């Protein structure tokens, strides 16, 4: 006959197989849910300063400042398989020195059960908006994008850009450092 150990091994293997098949089936059902949305991003007047970078190089770089408004409703994104959302606001722009610059300016984690409606007014960026040179002064093509990563209980980690980009125009003159 079969020993107790071989019966326990068969039961464990069967349970693990059924759990894996169910998890894969549940992962496939998440594709019927909406994973993107529209947000509204606005910004207040942007300013740019020319400051010395800290560190060994002591070179001067541009740093941009602006406040932003963000209106979004994340409730349609949350379903049985969403544990949390990782939101981040990026600025994309081009300079003569670099073809594409991407800078993360703000981020937030929205957990399941939190308030899914986000209304931010006159918010400051969480991280500095440094450019490695003089690429922000007079730049009229800086675009803000909100992107989110859906952190699921089971399955892949989609990185989803959102409709609702906003363009910022930086002035042609530096603001005073005082």
mmCIF file of N, CA and C in Angstrom, residues 9 23 28 31 49 61 70 86 98 109 135 141 150 171:
data_model
loop_
_atom_site.group_PDB
_atom_site.id
_atom_site.type_symbol
_atom_site.label_atom_id
_atom_site.label_comp_id
_atom_site.label_asym_id
_atom_site.label_seq_id
_atom_site.Cartn_x
_atom_site.Cartn_y
_atom_site.Cartn_z
ATOM 1 N N UNK A 9 2.204 13.656 -0.047
ATOM 2 C CA UNK A 9 2.845 14.269 -1.207
ATOM 3 C C UNK A 9 1.861 14.389 -2.373
ATOM 4 N N UNK A 23 -5.469 30.373 -9.922
ATOM 5 C CA UNK A 23 -4.812 31.680 -9.952
ATOM 6 C C UNK A 23 -4.644 32.160 -11.386
ATOM 7 N N UNK A 28 -6.608 35.752 -15.809
ATOM 8 C CA UNK A 28 -7.197 36.003 -17.125
ATOM 9 C C UNK A 28 -8.468 36.843 -17.033
ATOM 10 N N UNK A 31 -8.528 40.979 -17.373
ATOM 11 C CA UNK A 31 -8.475 41.725 -18.624
ATOM 12 C C UNK A 31 -9.829 42.273 -19.040
ATOM 13 N N UNK A 49 15.097 78.697 -12.495
ATOM 14 C CA UNK A 49 16.271 79.329 -11.901
ATOM 15 C C UNK A 49 17.511 78.619 -12.403
ATOM 16 N N UNK A 61 23.085 74.415 -13.458
ATOM 17 C CA UNK A 61 21.994 73.745 -14.149
ATOM 18 C C UNK A 61 20.699 74.502 -13.906
ATOM 19 N N UNK A 70 -4.499 68.381 -9.866
ATOM 20 C CA UNK A 70 -4.720 67.034 -10.376
ATOM 21 C C UNK A 70 -6.092 66.565 -9.931
ATOM 22 N N UNK A 86 0.329 52.537 -7.980
ATOM 23 C CA UNK A 86 1.486 53.416 -7.812
ATOM 24 C C UNK A 86 1.382 54.477 -8.895
ATOM 25 N N UNK A 98 19.841 66.690 -25.314
ATOM 26 C CA UNK A 98 19.217 65.369 -25.190
ATOM 27 C C UNK A 98 17.941 65.306 -26.010
ATOM 28 N N UNK A 109 1.150 56.393 -3.598
ATOM 29 C CA UNK A 109 0.605 55.036 -3.571
ATOM 30 C C UNK A 109 -0.828 55.123 -3.058
ATOM 31 N N UNK A 135 18.361 73.574 -20.320
ATOM 32 C CA UNK A 135 17.265 73.113 -21.168
ATOM 33 C C UNK A 135 15.883 73.552 -20.764
ATOM 34 N N UNK A 141 7.921 73.269 -24.551
ATOM 35 C CA UNK A 141 7.416 71.951 -24.886
ATOM 36 C C UNK A 141 7.650 70.949 -23.758
ATOM 37 N N UNK A 150 -0.466 49.222 -11.854
ATOM 38 C CA UNK A 150 -1.441 48.478 -11.069
ATOM 39 C C UNK A 150 -0.697 47.326 -10.412
ATOM 40 N N UNK A 171 9.440 80.313 -18.785
ATOM 41 C CA UNK A 171 9.760 81.662 -19.263
ATOM 42 C C UNK A 171 11.159 81.734 -19.877
#
